[in-house]
């Protein structure tokens, strides 16, 4: 395959996307990662951006078959952080030199509009950082109010472009409605993030190709894709974990296809491989997430099992991650 030609062309065919996703031979995979890196360098830069994550509530009204936070999972302890706790965690992140903060929760209808507005406003008073919300599908009124309070970005994933699979794993919800919400967020003026799940049961390679095509159509500012990880106490608990190479190939193919968007190396990559986030960076990603959810809450945000970061000190793991990234020849712009 001629990888060089991908640097300058925007429109890859379905069969080209398929060949990239399914690469298995080491030599080809090296070329894939090399090309993804070249494109990231050409359209963005060498820099790895850091994003500090605060999981403010694990209460969820949805019953998604794959997710550990699903409503019918009675095995987890539910929590909701109070506004002051969220704000002081955000200050801790800012004081470490990180200028992107992701505020995330389940689809929690007990989260009130003003509680989020107050948090956003207070953080923005403290420092002019970028605030990313990921609070599920909410009303247009709420999206608008939070934008006015100072939120910059909103992350709402479509999870899969296969509408039958979407309805099945989201217990009757419709993909069309999710896509409409995603497009509304863009209209309201958010920097838009979206993404999919890779390797979920019954997902085909064609589904992943269509995920890429839908991404091109949505034209988001940033991408957050997670490998599927079986979560205990869910109907998918005994399914297979996502294939590592398929996940990395998806990230690199997304970089080659979408060119200049931010692509996140999610903490979930660490669940498919030790130092998985760094691997993600080798396959086209340019943003890393670091979890700052304070104890005692952190262990209860069990979307999927990820013991690796339950008990680590965020400040220590941040500096070791930063060092590993810099040793791999990438620049970072955080203080510690
Ligand atoms: N494996 C990987 N990612 C998951 N998510 C939920 N459950 C899982 C899982 N088992 C991701 C979804 C969702 C977010 C809450 O976490 O992409 O958007």
mmCIF file of N, CA and C in Angstrom, residues 58 88 97 124 139 162 167 179 185 215 222 229 298 302 319 326:
data_model
loop_
_atom_site.group_PDB
_atom_site.id
_atom_site.type_symbol
_atom_site.label_atom_id
_atom_site.label_comp_id
_atom_site.label_asym_id
_atom_site.label_seq_id
_atom_site.Cartn_x
_atom_site.Cartn_y
_atom_site.Cartn_z
ATOM 1 N N UNK A 58 -21.686 9.635 39.382
ATOM 2 C CA UNK A 58 -21.807 8.351 38.670
ATOM 3 C C UNK A 58 -23.261 7.878 38.642
ATOM 4 N N UNK A 88 -12.638 22.902 43.733
ATOM 5 C CA UNK A 88 -11.286 22.814 44.302
ATOM 6 C C UNK A 88 -10.456 21.775 43.552
ATOM 7 N N UNK A 97 -0.699 23.292 36.010
ATOM 8 C CA UNK A 97 -0.356 23.800 34.681
ATOM 9 C C UNK A 97 -1.186 23.212 33.557
ATOM 10 N N UNK A 124 -13.841 29.520 35.735
ATOM 11 C CA UNK A 124 -13.396 30.560 34.794
ATOM 12 C C UNK A 124 -12.940 31.825 35.516
ATOM 13 N N UNK A 139 -31.023 19.034 27.614
ATOM 14 C CA UNK A 139 -31.904 19.886 26.803
ATOM 15 C C UNK A 139 -31.097 21.013 26.137
ATOM 16 N N UNK A 162 -24.125 2.142 13.689
ATOM 17 C CA UNK A 162 -25.110 1.120 13.299
ATOM 18 C C UNK A 162 -26.370 1.347 14.140
ATOM 19 N N UNK A 167 -29.608 1.012 19.098
ATOM 20 C CA UNK A 167 -30.849 0.858 19.875
ATOM 21 C C UNK A 167 -30.773 -0.346 20.806
ATOM 22 N N UNK A 179 -27.517 11.819 17.156
ATOM 23 C CA UNK A 179 -26.819 12.601 16.125
ATOM 24 C C UNK A 179 -27.391 14.028 16.093
ATOM 25 N N UNK A 185 -25.311 20.744 19.402
ATOM 26 C CA UNK A 185 -24.200 21.282 20.201
ATOM 27 C C UNK A 185 -23.279 22.128 19.340
ATOM 28 N N UNK A 215 -18.094 10.321 11.209
ATOM 29 C CA UNK A 215 -17.201 11.297 11.854
ATOM 30 C C UNK A 215 -16.806 12.396 10.870
ATOM 31 N N UNK A 222 -12.811 17.436 18.234
ATOM 32 C CA UNK A 222 -11.969 16.428 18.891
ATOM 33 C C UNK A 222 -12.687 15.090 18.979
ATOM 34 N N UNK A 229 -14.356 -2.484 27.009
ATOM 35 C CA UNK A 229 -13.794 -3.269 28.107
ATOM 36 C C UNK A 229 -14.960 -3.871 28.881
ATOM 37 N N UNK A 298 -13.390 8.261 43.380
ATOM 38 C CA UNK A 298 -12.808 7.718 42.156
ATOM 39 C C UNK A 298 -13.104 6.234 41.940
ATOM 40 N N UNK A 302 -17.203 3.379 38.050
ATOM 41 C CA UNK A 302 -16.798 2.121 37.429
ATOM 42 C C UNK A 302 -17.501 1.886 36.100
ATOM 43 N N UNK A 319 3.190 13.367 36.656
ATOM 44 C CA UNK A 319 4.591 13.670 36.311
ATOM 45 C C UNK A 319 5.264 12.469 35.667
ATOM 46 N N UNK A 326 7.737 12.789 27.216
ATOM 47 C CA UNK A 326 8.887 13.576 26.757
ATOM 48 C C UNK A 326 10.042 12.679 26.342
#
